[in-house]
CSV table of C-alpha atoms and ligand atoms in Angstrom, one decimal:
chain,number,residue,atom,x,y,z
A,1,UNK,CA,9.6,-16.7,6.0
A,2,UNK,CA,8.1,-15.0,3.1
A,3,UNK,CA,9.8,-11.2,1.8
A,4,UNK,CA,9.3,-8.5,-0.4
A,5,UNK,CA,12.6,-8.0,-2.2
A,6,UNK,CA,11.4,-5.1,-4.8
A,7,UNK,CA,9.1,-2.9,-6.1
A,8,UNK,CA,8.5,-2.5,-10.1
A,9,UNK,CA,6.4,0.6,-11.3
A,10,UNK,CA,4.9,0.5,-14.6
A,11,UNK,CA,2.6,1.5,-17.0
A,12,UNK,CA,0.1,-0.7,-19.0
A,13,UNK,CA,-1.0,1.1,-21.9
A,14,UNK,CA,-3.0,-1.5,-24.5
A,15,UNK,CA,-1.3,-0.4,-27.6
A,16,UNK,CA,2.2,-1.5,-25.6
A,17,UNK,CA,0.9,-5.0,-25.6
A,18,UNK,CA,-0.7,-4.2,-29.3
A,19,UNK,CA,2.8,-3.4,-30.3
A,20,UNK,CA,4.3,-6.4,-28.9
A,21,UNK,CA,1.9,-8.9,-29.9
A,22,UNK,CA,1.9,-7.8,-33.9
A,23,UNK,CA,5.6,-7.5,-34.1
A,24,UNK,CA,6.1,-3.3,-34.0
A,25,UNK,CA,8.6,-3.2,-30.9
A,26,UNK,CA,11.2,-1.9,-33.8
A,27,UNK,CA,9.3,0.7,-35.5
A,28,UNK,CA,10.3,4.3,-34.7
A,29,UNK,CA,7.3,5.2,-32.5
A,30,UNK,CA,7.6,2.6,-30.1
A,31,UNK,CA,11.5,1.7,-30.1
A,32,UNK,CA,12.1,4.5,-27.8
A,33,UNK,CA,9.8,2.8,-25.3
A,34,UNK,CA,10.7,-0.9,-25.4
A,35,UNK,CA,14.4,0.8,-25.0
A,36,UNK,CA,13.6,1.6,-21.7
A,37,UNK,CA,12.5,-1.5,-20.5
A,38,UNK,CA,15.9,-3.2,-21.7
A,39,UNK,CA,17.1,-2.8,-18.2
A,40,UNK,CA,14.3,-3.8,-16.6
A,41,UNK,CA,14.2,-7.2,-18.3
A,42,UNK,CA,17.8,-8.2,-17.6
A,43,UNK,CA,17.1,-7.0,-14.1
A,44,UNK,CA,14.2,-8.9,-13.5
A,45,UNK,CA,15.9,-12.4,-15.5
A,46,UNK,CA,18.9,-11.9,-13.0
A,47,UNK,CA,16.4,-11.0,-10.1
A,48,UNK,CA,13.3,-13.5,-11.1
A,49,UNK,CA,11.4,-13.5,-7.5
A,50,UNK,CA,9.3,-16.5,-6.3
A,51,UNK,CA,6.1,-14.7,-6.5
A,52,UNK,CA,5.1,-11.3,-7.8
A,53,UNK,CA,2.3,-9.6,-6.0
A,54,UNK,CA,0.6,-7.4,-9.2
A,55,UNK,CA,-1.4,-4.6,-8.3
A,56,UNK,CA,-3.6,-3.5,-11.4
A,57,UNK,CA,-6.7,-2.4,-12.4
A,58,UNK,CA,-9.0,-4.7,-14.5
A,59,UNK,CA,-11.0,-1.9,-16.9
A,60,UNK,CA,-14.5,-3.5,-16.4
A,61,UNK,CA,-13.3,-7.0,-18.5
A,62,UNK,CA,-13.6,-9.4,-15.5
A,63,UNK,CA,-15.8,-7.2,-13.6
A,64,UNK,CA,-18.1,-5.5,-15.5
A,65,UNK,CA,-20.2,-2.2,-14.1
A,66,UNK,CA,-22.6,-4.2,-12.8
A,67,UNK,CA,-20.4,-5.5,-9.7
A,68,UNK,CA,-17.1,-3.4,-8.6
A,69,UNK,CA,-15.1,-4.5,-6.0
A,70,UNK,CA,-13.0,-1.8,-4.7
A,71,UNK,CA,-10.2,-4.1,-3.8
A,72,UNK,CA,-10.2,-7.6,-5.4
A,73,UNK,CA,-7.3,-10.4,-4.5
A,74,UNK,CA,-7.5,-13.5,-6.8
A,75,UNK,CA,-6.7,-16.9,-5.2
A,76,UNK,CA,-7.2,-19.0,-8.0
A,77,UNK,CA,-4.7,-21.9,-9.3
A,78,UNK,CA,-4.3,-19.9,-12.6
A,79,UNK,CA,-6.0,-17.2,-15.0
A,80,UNK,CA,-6.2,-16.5,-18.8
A,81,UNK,CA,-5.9,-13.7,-20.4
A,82,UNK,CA,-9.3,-11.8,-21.0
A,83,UNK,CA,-11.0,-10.5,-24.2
A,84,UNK,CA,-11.3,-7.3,-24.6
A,85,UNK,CA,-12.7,-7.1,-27.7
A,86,UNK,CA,-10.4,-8.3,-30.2
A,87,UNK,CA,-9.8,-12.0,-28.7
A,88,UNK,CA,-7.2,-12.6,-25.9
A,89,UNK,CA,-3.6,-11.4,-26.2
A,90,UNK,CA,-1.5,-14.6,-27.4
A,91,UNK,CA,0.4,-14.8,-23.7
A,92,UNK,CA,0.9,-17.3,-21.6
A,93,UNK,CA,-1.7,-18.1,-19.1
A,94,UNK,CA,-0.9,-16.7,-15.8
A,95,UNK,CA,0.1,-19.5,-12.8
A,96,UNK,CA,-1.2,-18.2,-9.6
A,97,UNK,CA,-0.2,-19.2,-5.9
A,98,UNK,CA,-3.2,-20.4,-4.2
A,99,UNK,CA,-1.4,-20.5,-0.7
A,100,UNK,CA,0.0,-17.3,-0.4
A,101,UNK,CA,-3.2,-15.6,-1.8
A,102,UNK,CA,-4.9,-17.4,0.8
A,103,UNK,CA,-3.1,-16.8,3.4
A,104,UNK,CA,-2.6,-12.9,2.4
A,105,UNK,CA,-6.4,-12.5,2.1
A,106,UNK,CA,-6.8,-13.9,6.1
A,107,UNK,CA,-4.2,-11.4,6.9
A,108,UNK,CA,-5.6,-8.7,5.3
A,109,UNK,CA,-8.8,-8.7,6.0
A,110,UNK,CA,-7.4,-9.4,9.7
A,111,UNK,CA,-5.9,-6.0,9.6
A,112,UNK,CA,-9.1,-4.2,8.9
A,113,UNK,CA,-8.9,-4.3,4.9
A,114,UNK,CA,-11.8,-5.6,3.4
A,115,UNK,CA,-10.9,-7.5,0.3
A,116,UNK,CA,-12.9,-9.3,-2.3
A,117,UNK,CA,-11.7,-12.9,-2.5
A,118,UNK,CA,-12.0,-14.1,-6.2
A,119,UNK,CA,-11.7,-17.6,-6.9
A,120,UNK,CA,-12.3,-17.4,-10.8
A,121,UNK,CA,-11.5,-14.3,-13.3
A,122,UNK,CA,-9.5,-13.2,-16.4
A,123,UNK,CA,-7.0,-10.9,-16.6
A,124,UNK,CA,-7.2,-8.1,-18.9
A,125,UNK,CA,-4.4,-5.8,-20.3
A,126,UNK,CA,-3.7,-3.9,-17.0
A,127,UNK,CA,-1.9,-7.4,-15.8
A,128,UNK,CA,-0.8,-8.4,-18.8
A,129,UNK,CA,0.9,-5.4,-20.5
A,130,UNK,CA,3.5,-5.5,-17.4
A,131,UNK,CA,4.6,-8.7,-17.8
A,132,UNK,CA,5.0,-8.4,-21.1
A,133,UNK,CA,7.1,-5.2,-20.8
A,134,UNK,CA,9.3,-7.0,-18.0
A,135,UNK,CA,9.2,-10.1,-19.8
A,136,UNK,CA,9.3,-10.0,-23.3
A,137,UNK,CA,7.5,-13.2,-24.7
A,138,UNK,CA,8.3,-16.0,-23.0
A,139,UNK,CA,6.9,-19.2,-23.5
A,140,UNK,CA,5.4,-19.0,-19.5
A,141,UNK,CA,5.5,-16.4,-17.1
A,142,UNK,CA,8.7,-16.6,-15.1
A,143,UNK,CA,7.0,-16.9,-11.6
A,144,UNK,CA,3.5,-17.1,-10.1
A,145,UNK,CA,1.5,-14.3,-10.2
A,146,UNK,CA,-0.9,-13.2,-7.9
A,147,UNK,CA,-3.5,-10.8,-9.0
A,148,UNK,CA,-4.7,-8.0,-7.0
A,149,UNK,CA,-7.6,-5.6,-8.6
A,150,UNK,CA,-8.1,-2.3,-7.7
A,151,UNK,CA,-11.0,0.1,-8.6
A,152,UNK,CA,-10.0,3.0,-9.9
A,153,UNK,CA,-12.6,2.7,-13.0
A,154,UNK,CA,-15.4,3.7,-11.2
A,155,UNK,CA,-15.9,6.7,-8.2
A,156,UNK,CA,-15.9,6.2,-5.8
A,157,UNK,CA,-12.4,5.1,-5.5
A,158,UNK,CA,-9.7,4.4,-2.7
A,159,UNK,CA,-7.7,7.7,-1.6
A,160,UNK,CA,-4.0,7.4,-2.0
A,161,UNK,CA,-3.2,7.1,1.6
A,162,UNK,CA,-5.5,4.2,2.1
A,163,UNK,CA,-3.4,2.2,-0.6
A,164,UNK,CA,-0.2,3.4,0.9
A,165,UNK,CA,-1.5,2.0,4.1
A,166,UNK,CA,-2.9,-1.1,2.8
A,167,UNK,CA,0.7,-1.7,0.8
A,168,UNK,CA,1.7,-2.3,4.5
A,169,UNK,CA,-0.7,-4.6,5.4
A,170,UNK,CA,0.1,-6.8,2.5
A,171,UNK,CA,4.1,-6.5,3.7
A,172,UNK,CA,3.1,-7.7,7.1
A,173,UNK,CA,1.1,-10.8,5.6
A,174,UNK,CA,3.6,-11.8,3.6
A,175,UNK,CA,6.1,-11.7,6.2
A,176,UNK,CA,4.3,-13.3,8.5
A,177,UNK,CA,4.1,-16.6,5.4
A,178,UNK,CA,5.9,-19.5,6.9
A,179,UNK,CA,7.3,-20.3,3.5
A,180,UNK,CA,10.8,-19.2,2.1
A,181,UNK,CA,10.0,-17.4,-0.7
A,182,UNK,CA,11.4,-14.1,-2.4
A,183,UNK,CA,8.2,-11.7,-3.6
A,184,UNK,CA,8.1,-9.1,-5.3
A,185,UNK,CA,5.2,-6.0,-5.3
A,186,UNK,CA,4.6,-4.5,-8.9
A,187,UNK,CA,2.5,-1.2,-8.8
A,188,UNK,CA,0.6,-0.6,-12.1
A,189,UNK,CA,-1.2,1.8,-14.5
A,190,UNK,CA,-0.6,5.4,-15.2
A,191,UNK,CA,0.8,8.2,-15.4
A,192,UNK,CA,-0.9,11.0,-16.8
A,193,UNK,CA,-3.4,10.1,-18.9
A,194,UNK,CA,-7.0,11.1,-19.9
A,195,UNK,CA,-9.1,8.7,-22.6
A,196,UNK,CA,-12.0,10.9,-22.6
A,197,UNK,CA,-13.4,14.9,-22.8
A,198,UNK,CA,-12.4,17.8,-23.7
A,199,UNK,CA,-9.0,17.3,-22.0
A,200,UNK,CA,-8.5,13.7,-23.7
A,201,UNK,CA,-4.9,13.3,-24.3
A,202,UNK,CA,-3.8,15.5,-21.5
A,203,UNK,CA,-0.3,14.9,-20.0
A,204,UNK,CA,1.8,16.4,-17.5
A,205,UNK,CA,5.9,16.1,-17.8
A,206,UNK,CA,6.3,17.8,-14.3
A,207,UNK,CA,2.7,16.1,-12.4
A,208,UNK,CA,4.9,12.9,-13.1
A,209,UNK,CA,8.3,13.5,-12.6
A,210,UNK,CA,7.1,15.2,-9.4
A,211,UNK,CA,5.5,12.1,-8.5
A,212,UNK,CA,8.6,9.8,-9.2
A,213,UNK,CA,10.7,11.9,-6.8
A,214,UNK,CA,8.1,11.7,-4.4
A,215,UNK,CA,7.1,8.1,-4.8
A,216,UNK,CA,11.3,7.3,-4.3
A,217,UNK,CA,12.1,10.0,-1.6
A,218,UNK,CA,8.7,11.3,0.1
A,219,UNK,CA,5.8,8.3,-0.1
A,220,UNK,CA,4.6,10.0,2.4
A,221,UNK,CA,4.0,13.2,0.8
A,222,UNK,CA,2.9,10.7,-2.6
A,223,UNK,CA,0.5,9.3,-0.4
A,224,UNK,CA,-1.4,12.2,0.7
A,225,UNK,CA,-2.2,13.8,-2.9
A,226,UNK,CA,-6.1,13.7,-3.1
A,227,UNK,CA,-7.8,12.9,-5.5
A,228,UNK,CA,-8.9,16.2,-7.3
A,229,UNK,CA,-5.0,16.8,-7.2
A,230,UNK,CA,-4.9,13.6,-9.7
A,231,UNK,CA,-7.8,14.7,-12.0
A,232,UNK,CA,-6.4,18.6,-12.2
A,233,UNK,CA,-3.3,17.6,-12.6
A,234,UNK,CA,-2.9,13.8,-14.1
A,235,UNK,CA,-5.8,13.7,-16.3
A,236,UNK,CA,-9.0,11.7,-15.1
A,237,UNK,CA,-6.8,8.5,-15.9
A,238,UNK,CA,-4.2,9.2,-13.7
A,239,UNK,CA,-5.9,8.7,-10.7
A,240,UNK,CA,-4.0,4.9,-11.9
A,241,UNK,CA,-1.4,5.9,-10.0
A,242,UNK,CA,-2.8,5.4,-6.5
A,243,UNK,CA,-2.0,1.5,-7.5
A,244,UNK,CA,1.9,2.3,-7.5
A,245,UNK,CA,1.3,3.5,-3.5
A,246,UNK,CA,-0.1,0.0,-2.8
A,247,UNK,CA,3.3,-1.3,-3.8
A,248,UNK,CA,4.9,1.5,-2.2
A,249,UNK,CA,3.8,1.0,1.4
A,250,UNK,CA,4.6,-2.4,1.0
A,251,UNK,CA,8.4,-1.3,1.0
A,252,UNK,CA,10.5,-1.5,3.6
A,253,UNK,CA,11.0,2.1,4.7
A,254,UNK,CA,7.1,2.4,4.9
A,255,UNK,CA,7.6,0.0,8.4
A,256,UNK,CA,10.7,2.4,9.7
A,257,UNK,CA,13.5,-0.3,7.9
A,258,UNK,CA,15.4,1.3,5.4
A,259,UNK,CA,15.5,3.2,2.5
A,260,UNK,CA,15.2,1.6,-1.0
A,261,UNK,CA,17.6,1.7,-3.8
A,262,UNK,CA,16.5,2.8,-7.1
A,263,UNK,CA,18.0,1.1,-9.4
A,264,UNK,CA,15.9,2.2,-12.5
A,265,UNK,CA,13.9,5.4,-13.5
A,266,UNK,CA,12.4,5.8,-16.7
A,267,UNK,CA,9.9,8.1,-18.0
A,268,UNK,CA,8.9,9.0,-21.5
A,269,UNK,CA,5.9,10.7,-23.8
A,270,UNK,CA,4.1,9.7,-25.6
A,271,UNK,CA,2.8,6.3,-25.8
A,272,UNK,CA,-1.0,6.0,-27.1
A,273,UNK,CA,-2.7,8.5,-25.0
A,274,UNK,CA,-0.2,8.1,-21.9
A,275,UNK,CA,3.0,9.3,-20.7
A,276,UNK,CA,4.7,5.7,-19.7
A,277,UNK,CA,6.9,5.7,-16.3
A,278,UNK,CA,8.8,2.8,-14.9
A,279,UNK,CA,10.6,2.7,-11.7
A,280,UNK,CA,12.5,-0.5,-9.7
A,281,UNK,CA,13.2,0.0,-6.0
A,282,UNK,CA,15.1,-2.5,-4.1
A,283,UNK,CA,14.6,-3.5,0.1
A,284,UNK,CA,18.7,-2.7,1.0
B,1,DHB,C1,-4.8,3.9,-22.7
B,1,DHB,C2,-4.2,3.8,-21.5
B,1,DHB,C3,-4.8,3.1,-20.4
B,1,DHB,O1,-4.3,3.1,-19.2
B,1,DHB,C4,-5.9,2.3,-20.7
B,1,DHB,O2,-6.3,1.5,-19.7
B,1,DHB,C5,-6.5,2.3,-22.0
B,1,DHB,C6,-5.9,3.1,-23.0
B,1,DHB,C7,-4.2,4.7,-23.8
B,1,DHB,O3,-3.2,5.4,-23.6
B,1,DHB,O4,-4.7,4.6,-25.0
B,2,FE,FE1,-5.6,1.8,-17.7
């Protein structure tokens, strides 16, 4: 049968994939960040799963405001990456997994979640910038890649708790996969962060590191912020974070198993107009 095996939190600030792409991971602005992912890369080359499950936000570049699926699972065979304006990032196409999309859609929507099925899209930087921070720049992506979309672009969004719960859902369908294949749940976006306003460039040290503790020790109590908690406190861009309880509630704890193990926490300020946070929780 299928698992989940781990969690990985990130951000997916554009200017991170800007950085990478034109060469600037060394300069003193951005060496501090890419620093932080050095563990997470070796982790994830000696822990390369057989699937990741990526839950991002697309920022109206596949979908645009005319149609906005609140949750949006792609079961195609593969997807480029999108342009956003400036021509698409020079990555690697991204190799889906038909089958298990497929099969996690049925179960899903079985369990009462109503997804969008999308047979055809591109993938902007909210996808994208992950990898690339996990990754480096490999010639291909190390594993499929299934992309789940989440609104959180337009209100009215999905409440924290309902992502927490439908984290679960997606544990349960890929447990029940009849195929033996390690997966692993990324949770995307964030953390503080607000692109627009009066506020714009708000950020909030203890909102986040508040958040990290809960998200690791209380997803409970993560799970039940509202959403006017996010916008006081996060910045209207932080309501991002309600993505990282999607992979969250897909741990094992969230089904009465056990605790995970942390084995990375990073946070640091500032990158572009965002304070970038990284976590990687274990199933023991
Ligand atoms: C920035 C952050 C985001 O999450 C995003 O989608 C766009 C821009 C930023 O910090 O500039
Ligand atoms: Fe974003």
């Amino acid at each position: 049968m299928a698992r989940i095996t781990a969690s990985v939190y990130t951000s997916h600030v554009p200017a991170i994939g800007a950085a990478i792409d034109l060469g600037k991971t060394h300069e003193p602005y951005w060496q501090p960040v890419f620093q932080g992912y050095e563990f997470g890369k070796q982790w994830l080359k000696d822990n390369t799963p057989d699937v990741i499950f990526l839950v991002y936000n697309d920022h109206a570049t596949a979908f645009s405001l005319d149609m906005i699926p609140t949750f949006a699972i792609g079961t195609a065979a593969e997807y480029q990456p999108a342009d956003e304006g400036w021509g698409p990032r020079p990555v690697p196409k991204v190799i889906g997994h038909p089958e298990l999309s497929a099969h996690i859609a049925q179960s899903v929507i079985q369990q009462d979640f109503d997804l969008t099925i999308v047979n055809k899209m591109d993938v902007d930087h909210g996808l994208t910038v992950p990898l690339s921070l996990m990754c480096g720049q490999p010639q291909a992506w190390p594993c499929p890649v299934i992309p789940f979309a989440v609104n959180v672009v337009q209100y009215p969004v999905p409440s924290g708790q309902r992502c927490f719960n439908l984290g679960k859902a997606i544990a349960k369908a890929v447990a029940s996969f009849d195929q033996d294949l390690k997966v692993q749940i990324w949770g995307t976006g964030g953390m503080s962060h607000q692109l627009q306003g009066p506020r714009a460039g708000l950020i909030n040290k203890d909102f986040d590191n508040d958040f990290l503790d809960k998200l690791i020790n209380d997803p409970e109590a993560a799970a039940s912020i509202p959403h006017i908690h996010y916008v006081r406190e996060a910045g209207s861009e932080g309501i991002e974070l309600v993505m990282w309880l999607i992979a969250r509630g897909a741990m094992s704890d969230a089904a009465g198993g056990p605790k995970p193990r942390a084995v990375r926490r990073f946070y640091h300020v500032p990158a572009s107009n965002t304070a970038v946070g990284h976590l990687i929780l274990e199933n023991t």
